[in-house]
XYZ file of C-alpha atoms in Angstrom:
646
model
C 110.985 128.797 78.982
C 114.004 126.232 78.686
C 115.377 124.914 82.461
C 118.475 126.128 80.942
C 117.546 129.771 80.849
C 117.136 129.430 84.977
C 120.854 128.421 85.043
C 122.366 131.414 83.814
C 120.046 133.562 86.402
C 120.642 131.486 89.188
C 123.203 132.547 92.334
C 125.895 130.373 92.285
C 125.043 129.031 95.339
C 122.419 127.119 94.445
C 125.060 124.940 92.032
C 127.124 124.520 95.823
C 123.932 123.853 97.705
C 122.510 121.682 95.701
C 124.628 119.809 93.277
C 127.337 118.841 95.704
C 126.189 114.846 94.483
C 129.524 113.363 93.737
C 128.492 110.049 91.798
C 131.527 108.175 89.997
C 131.451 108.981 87.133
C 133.175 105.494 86.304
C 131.087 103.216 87.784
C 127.688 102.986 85.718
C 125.968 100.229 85.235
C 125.203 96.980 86.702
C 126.984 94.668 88.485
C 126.269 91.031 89.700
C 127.458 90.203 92.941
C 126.151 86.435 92.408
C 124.873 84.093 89.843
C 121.295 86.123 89.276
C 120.021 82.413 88.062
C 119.807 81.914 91.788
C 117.898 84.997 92.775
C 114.739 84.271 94.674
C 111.816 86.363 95.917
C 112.235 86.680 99.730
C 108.441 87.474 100.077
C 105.666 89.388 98.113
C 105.487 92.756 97.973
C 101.625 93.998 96.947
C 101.895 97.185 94.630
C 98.806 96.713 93.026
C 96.582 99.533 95.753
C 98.813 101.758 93.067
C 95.963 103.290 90.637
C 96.448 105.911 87.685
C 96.690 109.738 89.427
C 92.707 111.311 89.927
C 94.872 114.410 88.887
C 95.761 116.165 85.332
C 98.758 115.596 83.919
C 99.391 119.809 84.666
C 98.951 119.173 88.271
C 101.112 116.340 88.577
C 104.051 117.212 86.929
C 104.203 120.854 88.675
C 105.120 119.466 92.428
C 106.434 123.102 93.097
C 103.910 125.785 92.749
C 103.235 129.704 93.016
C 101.186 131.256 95.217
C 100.102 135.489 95.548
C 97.315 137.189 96.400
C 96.484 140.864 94.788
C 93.050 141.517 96.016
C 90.846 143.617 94.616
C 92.274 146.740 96.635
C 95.355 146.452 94.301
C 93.125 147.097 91.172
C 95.288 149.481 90.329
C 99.040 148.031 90.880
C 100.953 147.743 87.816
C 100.944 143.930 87.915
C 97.439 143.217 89.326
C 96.417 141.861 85.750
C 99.842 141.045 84.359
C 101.112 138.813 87.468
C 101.486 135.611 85.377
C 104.671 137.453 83.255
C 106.576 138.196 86.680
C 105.977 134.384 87.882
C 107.036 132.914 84.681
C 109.654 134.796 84.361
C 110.629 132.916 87.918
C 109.408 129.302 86.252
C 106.543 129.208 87.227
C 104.182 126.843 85.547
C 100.788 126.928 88.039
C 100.230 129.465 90.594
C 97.344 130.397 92.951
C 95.860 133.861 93.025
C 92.984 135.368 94.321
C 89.925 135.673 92.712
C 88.037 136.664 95.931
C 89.355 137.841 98.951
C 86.961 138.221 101.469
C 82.741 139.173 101.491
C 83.985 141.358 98.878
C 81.618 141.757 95.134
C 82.399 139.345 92.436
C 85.053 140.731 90.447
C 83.322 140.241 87.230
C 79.852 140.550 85.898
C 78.629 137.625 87.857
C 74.197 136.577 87.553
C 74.468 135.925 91.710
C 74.674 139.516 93.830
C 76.181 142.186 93.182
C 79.735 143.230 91.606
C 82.760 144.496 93.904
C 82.398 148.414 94.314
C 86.226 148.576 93.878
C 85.641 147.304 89.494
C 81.989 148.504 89.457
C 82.910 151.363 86.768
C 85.233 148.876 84.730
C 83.383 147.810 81.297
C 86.455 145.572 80.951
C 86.247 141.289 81.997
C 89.350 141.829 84.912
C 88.893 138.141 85.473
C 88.870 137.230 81.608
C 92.222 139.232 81.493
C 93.779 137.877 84.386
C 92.914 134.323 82.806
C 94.160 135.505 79.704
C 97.574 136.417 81.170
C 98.014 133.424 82.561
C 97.196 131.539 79.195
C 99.941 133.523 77.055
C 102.493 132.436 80.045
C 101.057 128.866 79.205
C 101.052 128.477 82.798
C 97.663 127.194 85.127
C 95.707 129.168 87.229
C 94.343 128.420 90.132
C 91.402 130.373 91.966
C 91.656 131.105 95.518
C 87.993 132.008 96.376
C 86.932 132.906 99.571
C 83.773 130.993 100.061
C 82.277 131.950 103.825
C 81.614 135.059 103.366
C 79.442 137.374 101.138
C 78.060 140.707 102.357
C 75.622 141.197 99.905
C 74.275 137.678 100.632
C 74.104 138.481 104.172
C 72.335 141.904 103.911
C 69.575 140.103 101.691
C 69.221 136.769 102.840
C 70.175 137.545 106.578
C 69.039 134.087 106.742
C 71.954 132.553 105.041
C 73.942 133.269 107.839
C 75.709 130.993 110.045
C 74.674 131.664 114.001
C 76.145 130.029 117.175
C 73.685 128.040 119.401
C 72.824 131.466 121.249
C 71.496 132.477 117.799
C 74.200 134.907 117.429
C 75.833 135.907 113.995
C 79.140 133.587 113.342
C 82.217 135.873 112.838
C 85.335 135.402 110.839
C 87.762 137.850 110.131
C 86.629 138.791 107.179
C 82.987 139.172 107.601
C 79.825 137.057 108.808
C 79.618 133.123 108.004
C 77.492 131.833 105.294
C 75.885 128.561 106.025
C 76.510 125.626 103.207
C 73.148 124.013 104.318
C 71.761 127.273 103.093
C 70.129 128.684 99.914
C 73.746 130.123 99.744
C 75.375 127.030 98.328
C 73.586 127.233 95.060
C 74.477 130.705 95.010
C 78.404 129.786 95.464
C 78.387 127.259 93.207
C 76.447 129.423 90.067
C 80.002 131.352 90.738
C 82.138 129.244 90.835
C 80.498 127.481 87.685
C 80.913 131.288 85.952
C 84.592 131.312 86.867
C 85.528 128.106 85.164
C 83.194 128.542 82.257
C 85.896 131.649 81.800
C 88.857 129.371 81.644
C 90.332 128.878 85.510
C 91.740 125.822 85.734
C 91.258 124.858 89.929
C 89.801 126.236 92.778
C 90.969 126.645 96.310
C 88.918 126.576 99.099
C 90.627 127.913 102.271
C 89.786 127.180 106.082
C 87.309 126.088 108.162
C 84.240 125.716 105.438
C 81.787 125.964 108.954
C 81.490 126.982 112.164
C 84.238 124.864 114.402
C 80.924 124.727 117.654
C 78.660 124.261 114.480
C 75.878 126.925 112.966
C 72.000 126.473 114.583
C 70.347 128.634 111.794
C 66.807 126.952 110.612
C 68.489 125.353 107.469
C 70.833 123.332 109.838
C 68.014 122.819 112.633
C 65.720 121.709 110.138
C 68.361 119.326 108.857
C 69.346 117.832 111.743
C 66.306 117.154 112.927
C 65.298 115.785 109.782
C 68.359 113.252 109.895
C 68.220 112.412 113.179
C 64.747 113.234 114.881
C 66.304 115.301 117.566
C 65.940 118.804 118.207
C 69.504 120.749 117.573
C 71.320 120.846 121.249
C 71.530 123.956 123.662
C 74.475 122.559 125.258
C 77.792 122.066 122.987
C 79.536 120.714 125.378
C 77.932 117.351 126.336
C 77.584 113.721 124.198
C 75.126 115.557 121.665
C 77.221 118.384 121.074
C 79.678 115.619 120.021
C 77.072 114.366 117.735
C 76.189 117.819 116.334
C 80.042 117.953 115.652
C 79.468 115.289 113.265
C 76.795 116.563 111.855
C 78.703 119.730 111.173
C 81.255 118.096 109.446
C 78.652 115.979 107.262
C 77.614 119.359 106.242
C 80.675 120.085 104.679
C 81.412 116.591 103.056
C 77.659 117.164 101.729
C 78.864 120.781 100.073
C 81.973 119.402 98.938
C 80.369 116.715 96.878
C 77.988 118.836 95.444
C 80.737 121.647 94.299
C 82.844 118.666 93.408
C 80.269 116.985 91.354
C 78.867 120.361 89.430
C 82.252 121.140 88.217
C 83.150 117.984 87.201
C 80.247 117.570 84.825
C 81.244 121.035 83.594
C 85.202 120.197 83.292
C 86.427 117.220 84.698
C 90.063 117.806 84.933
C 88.851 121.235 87.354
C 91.182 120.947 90.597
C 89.454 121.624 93.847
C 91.726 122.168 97.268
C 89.940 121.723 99.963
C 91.536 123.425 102.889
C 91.925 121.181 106.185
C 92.826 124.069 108.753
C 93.571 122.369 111.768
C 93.292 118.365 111.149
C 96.269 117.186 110.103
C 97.360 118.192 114.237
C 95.830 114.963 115.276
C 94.432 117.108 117.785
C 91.030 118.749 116.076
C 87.522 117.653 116.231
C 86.530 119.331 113.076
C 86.714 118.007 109.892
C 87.418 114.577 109.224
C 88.625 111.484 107.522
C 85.490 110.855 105.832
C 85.958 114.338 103.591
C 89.481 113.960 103.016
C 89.433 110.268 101.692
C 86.905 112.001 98.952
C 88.576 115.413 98.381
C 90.497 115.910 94.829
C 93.487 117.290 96.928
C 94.035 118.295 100.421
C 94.758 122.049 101.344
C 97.545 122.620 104.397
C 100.439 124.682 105.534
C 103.972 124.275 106.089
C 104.204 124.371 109.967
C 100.964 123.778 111.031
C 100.964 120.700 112.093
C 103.362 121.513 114.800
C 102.840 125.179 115.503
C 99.110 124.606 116.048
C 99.395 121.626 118.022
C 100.728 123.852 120.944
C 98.289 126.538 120.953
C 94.967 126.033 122.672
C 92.260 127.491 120.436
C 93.430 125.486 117.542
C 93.311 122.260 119.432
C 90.224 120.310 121.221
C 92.976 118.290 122.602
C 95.392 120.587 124.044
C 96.979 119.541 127.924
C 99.253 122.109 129.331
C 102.270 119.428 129.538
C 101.894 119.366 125.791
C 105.099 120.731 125.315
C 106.976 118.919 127.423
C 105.785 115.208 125.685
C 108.178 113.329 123.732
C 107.024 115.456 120.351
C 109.947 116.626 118.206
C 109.183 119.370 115.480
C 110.504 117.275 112.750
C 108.673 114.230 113.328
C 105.546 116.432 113.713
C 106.073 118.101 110.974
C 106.433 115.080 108.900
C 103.371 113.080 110.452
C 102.034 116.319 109.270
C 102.568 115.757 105.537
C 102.245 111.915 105.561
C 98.870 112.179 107.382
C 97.602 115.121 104.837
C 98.787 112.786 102.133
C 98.110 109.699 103.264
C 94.455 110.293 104.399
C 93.201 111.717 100.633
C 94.907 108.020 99.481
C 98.203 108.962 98.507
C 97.452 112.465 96.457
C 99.869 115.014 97.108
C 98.677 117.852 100.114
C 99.016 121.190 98.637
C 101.134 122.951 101.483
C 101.092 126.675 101.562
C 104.560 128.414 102.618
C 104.442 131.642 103.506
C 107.013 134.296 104.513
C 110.326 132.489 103.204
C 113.281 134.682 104.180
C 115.886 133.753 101.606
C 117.030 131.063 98.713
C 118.129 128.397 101.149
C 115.477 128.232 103.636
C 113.469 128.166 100.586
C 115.093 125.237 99.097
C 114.864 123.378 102.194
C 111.481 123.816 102.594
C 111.032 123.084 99.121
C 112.501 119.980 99.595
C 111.152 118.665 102.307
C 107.567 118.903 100.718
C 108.282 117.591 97.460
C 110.201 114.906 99.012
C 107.384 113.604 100.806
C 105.168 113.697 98.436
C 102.930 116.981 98.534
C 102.854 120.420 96.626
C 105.230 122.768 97.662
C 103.016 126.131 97.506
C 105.270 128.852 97.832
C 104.053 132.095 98.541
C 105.118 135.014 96.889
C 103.682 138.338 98.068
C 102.957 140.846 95.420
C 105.466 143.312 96.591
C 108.016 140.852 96.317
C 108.067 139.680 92.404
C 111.225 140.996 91.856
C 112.773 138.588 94.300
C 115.114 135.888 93.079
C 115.485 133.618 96.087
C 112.623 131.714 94.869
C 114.269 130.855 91.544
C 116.303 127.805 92.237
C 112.856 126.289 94.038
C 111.340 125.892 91.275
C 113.850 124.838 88.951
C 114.383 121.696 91.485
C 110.666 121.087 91.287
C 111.077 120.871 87.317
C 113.941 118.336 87.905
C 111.951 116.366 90.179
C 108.424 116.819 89.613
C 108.403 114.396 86.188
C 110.090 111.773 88.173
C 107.029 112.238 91.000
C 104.192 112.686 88.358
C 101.387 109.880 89.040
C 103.744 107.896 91.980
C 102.060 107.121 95.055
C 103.918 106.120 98.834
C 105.126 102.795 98.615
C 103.007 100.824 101.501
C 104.730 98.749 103.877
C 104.259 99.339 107.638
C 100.568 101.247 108.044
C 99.342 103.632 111.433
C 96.039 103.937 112.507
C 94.724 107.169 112.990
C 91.570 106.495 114.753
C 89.284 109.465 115.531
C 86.668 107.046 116.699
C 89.905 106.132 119.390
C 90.313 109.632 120.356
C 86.956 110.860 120.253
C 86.454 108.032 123.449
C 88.702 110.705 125.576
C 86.418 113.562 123.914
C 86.659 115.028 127.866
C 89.824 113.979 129.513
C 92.296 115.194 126.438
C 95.204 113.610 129.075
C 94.297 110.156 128.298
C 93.894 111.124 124.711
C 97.772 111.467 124.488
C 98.339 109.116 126.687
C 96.348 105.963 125.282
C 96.848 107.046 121.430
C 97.982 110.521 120.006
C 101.609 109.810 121.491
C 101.585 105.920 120.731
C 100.776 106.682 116.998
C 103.895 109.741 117.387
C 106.061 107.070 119.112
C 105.782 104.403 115.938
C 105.908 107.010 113.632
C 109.076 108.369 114.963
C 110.506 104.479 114.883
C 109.776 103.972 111.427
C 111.131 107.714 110.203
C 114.273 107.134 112.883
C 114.984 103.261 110.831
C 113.579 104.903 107.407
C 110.876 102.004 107.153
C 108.085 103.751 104.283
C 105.642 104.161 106.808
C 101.763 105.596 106.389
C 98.893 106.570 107.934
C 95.329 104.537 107.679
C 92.243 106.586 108.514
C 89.123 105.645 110.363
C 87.341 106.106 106.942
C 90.320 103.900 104.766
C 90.189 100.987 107.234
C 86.334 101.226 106.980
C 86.133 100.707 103.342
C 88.975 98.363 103.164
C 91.938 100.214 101.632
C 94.628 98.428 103.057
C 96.330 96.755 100.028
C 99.937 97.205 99.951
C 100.578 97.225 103.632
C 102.351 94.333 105.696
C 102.140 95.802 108.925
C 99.112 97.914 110.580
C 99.851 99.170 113.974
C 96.095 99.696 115.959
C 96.350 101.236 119.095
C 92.752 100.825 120.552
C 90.759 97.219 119.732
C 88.491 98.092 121.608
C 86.857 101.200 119.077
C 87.365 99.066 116.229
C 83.605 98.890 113.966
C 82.515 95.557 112.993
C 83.836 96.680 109.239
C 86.781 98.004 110.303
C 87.172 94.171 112.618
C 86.915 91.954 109.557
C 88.590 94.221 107.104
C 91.488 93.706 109.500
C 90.364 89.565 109.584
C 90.957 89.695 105.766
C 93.971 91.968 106.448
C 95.827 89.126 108.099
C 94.243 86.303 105.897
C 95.888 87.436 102.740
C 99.737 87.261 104.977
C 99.262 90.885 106.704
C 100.009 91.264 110.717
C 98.096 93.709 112.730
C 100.394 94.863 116.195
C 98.583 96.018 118.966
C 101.614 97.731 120.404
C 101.612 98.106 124.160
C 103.958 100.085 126.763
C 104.331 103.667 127.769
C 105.099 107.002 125.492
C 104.607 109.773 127.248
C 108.064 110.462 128.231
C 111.853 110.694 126.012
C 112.525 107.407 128.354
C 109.676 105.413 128.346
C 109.262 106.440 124.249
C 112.405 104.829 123.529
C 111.977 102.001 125.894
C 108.798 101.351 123.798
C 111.076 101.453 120.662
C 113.528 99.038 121.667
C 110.756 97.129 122.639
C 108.880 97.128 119.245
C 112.450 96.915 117.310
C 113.155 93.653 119.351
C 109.857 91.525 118.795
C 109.676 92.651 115.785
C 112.814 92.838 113.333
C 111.177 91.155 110.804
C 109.481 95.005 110.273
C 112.797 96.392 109.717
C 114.734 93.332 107.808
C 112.057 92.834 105.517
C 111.471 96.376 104.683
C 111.179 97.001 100.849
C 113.732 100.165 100.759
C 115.749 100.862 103.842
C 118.611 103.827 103.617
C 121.721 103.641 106.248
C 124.416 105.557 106.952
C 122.538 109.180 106.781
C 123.027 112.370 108.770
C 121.097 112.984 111.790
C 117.661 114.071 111.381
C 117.675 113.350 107.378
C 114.085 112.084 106.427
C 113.601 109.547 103.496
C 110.222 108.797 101.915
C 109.706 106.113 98.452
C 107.488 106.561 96.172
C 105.915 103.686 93.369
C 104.248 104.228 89.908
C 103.432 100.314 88.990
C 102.518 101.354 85.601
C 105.210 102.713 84.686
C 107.447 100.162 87.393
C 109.264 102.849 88.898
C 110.132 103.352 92.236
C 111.458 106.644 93.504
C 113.405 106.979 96.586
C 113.716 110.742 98.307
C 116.045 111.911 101.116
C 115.422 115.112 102.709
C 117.673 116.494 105.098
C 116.030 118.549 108.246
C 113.677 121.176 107.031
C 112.605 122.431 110.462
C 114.826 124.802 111.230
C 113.326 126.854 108.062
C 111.669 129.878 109.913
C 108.535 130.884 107.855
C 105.769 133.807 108.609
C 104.859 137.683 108.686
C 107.583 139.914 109.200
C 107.234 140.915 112.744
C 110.194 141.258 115.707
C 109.740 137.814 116.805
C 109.736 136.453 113.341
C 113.536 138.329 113.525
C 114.188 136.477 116.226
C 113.263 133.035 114.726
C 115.087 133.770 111.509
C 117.952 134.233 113.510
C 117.642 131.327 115.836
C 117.207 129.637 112.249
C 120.612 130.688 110.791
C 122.432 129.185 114.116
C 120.583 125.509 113.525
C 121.024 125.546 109.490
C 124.621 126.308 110.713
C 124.430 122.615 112.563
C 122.856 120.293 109.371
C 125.150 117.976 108.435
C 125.902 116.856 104.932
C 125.200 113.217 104.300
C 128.123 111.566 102.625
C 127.830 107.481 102.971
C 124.557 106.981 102.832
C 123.770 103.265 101.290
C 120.366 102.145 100.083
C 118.998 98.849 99.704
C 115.714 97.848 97.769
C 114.211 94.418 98.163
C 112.738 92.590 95.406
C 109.714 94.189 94.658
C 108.905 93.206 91.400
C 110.456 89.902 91.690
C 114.250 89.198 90.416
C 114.125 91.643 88.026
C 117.226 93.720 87.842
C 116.517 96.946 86.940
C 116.665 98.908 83.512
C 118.420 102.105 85.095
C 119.316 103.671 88.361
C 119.412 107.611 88.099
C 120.518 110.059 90.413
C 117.796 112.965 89.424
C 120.182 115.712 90.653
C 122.877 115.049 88.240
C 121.075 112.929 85.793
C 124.127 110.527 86.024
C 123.003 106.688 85.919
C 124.350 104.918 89.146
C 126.184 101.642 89.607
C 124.614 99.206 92.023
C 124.937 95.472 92.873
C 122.674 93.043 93.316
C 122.905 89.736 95.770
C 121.686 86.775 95.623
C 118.140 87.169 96.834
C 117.322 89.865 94.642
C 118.037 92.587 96.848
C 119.714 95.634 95.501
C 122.229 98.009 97.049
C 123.301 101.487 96.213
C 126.009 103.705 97.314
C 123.702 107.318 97.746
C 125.465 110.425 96.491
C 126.527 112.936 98.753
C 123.953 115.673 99.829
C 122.759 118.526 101.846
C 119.846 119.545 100.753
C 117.670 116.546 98.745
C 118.577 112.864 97.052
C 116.210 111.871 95.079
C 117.150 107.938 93.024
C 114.958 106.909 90.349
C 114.995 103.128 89.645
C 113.405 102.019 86.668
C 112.265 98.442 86.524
């Protein structure tokens, strides 16, 4: 379906909302503002970490995506076979349904157990036509499948199943826990091997993948033991339930690999999202930066990086003064995204959105996602595929999405995310904020407050050396630094790169911004130097830039405030956020001389074309003497995205 045919059943709004850019429509072009025989590098900028996109072309150039669910209870809704004609009729192009539920049968006539009692009298293929749906839409499908759990699996290989270090079953909410260290991986793999020889094109893996206090069946005992020596602990708690934590989450890196490599062999442009649950908080022991710097792409949510922060269970870290620390929900939020992004090397986070109450707060939250760089997953619940507010989402994701396709975050000042840091407050979660969870929040805040492209480095990046493109790492704790990790950073600074140990106090709004001044002032070559820099925006507008050497393009987004977007199951205190929401969209401000200045990052060159994506109108700029290029930002409320092509 023709963008043009999402015009015409579009509200109105959407054209107010939106497409209030005002560029001249006189002034395209370039201008000089001095002799350009003079121009002169200032300093090198290193794009060449960018690399060609892990990702199919269909992936990349869909940033906005569909999400619904249908289980198998729904067998016999109208649209249980025939969703893929409601979401294209919404422009849709790929969209996530499930394929598996819960410890439910497979759905078709699967070799591994046994077939789902609700289609065990259907001769017909229900996952060959819900395949073949999507495939006359010419739109991607993507197969949520719920892995942990499988009650025929349990009832005849009880000992598949995960059990807590009192030997007791592990629990989800939707049935008992298989172990991956367990003849039960095969058995999920054979499946999932089954559903892509039918023709799904990706695979989504939701959760926690293991036990959070780790499983102590005989597969894992025998394991461990094997791997390290040692019995498996009876006490979680101490320094080797720490090191069975690891071992836990080696587990699932092992499973992921193996799933990863067996479906690769079979397809290798298969998608697999692997879902993160809690880690992009800062805050959560399980899972880690090892799996996510080898994951095809990260699985999150929209709020979760902020919303679970606060809530204990969720949260190895949690201090009851949490929410009274420096910690706003935008900035969280964002570190959010960046870290999810960021830590699987610059691949877009899928980011699941659930419970969108109408076209604006979805555009907003569209926005903000795309803008930084991930998937925007928006949910769609299959009694509401008759709803239009999702419309004009997705037609912004097909304005911006080929612009995004195969770009990566343009690298300047890098963050350390250091679990190994953390993990040295492992019990006294106080000093864990205190020393470096809100140091790291602190510099990120700077950098998003001055709109410096800022990033995170993981534990498992700075290990293996990927810090190419960055000028500036900020480490917050020398002292938990690994001998790899210690030259990397040697090299780092050998090849013109300055590591900041940054020092004073962020635990409170005055201390924080004490420490800000501080950095801002022995440091301004950070912020003078920086390769894009936007002024003159509206409070609380975002900005993220984005590089695709190959093509030498840089994209530069600006998102205004997405927070205030209340998302969730209907419930009375949902109500009550939606209309707390209404009353702070009411305070965004429209940005309307905003001014953006790129340095010379490939050299003196001036470039080919400057495009405002919104309107497609090309944009005037000037550029001085040292190469440096300045242009006047269109006015905005929602998004800005500027495409400058080299």
């Amino acid at each position: 379906m023709q963008l043009s045919n999402y015009w015409s059943s579009t509200p109105i709004i959407f054209f107010l909302i939106l497409f209030s850019c005002k560029t001249n429509q006189n002034k395209v072009g370039y201008k000089e503002a001095d002799s350009h025989s003079n121009t002169k590098r200032s300093m090198m900028y290193d794009l060449s970490y960018w690399t060609p996109s892990h990702l199919p072309d269909w992936m990349e150039e869909n940033r906005v995506q569909a999400h619904t669910r249908f289980p198998v209870a729904k067998v016999e809704e109208p649209h249980f076979l025939s969703v893929a004609d409601k979401l294209s009729d919404m422009g849709v192009e790929v969209y996530t349904r499930h394929f598996k539920t819960s410890g439910e049968g497979a759905w078709w006539g699967s070799k591994m157990g046994q077939k789902s009692l609700k289609v065990l009298n259907r001769d017909e293929n229900m996952v060959r036509k819900m395949i073949n749906n999507a495939e006359r839409n010419d739109m991607k499908i993507i197969a949520y499948y719920r892995h942990m759990e499988d009650k025929w699996a349990k009832k005849k290989h009880p000992d598949w199943v995960c059990v807590d270090v009192k030997g007791e079953e592990v629990m989800t909410k939707r049935g008992a826990m298989m172990c991956l260290n367990s003849p039960y991986r095969s058995f999920l793999i054979t499946r999932l091997s089954e559903l892509l020889e039918m023709g799904v094109n990706g695979f989504y893996f939701d959760e926690i993948h293991m036990p959070v206090n780790g499983c102590f069946c005989r597969f894992c005992k025998n394991e461990y033991k094997k791997l390290t020596g040692q019995p498996a602990p009876t006490n979680i708690n101490g320094p080797a339930g720490i090191a069975y934590n690891d071992f836990t989450n080696r587990t699932i890196l092992k499973a992921q690999k193996k799933i990863r490599e067996t479906l690769k062999a079979q397809d290798k442009d298969v998608v697999l999202l692997w879902g993160s649950a809690t880690w992009p908080t800062m805050s959560d022991t399980h899972m880690d930066s090892e799996l996510f710097d080898d994951v095809d792409v990260m699985k999150t949510e929209y709020v979760l990086a902020h919303n679970m922060l606060m809530k204990r269970k969720a949260n190895h870290y949690f201090v009851p003064e949490l929410n009274t620390y420096p910690i706003e929900k935008d900035i969280q939020m964002a570190k959010g995204f960046i870290l999810s992004r960021d830590a699987s090397n610059g691949t877009p986070p899928h980011v699941w959105t659930h419970g969108v109450e109408d076209e604006e707060s979805c555009l907003a939250a569209t926005a903000g996602m795309m803008g930084h760089g991930c998937f925007a997953n928006l949910d769609i619940d299959d009694t509401e595929l008759n709803e239009d507010r999702f419309i004009s989402s997705f037609a912004l994701g097909k304005m911006v999405s080929p612009h995004m396709a195969g770009t990566r975050p343009l690298r300047w000042v890098g963050i350390h995310f250091s679990e190994r840091a953390r993990e040295q407050y492992y019990n006294t979660p106080r000093k864990a904020w205190e020393n470096i969870l809100l140091p790291i929040n602190g510099v990120f805040e700077l950098m998003m407050d001055q709109k410096i492209p800022a990033g995170f480095i993981t534990d498992a990046q700075l290990e293996k050396g990927k810090t190419a493109g960055y000028k500036y790492i900020f480490v917050f704790d020398k002292g938990s630094l690994t001998p790899a990790m210690k030259r990397e950073l040697q090299q780092f600074e050998s090849r013109g790169g300055k590591v900041i140990y940054p020092s004073g106090k962020w635990n409170t709004e005055q201390t924080k911004n004490k420490s800000m001044q501080d950095l801002m002032s022995e440091y301004p070559e950070i912020f003078q130097n920086s390769p894009t820099r936007i002024t003159g925006l509206a409070d609380k507008v975002q900005t993220a830039s984005f590089i695709h050497n190959g093509k030498k393009k840089l994209v530069v987004n600006c998102m205004n405030d997405y927070s205030w977007v209340a998302i969730g199951k209907k419930s009375k205190n949902k109500e009550i956020r939606y209309k707390q929401s209404l009353q702070l969209r009411k305070k965004l401000k429209i940005s309307k001389n905003a001014t953006l200045k790129i340095k010379p990052i490939y050299g003196s060159q001036k470039p080919k074309k400057i495009e405002d994506v919104l309107s497609g109108k090309k944009m005037d700029f000037v550029q001085t003497n040292d190469g440096t290029i300045i242009v006047d930002i269109p006015e905005f409320d929602i998004i800005s995205s500027i495409v400058v092509q080299f």
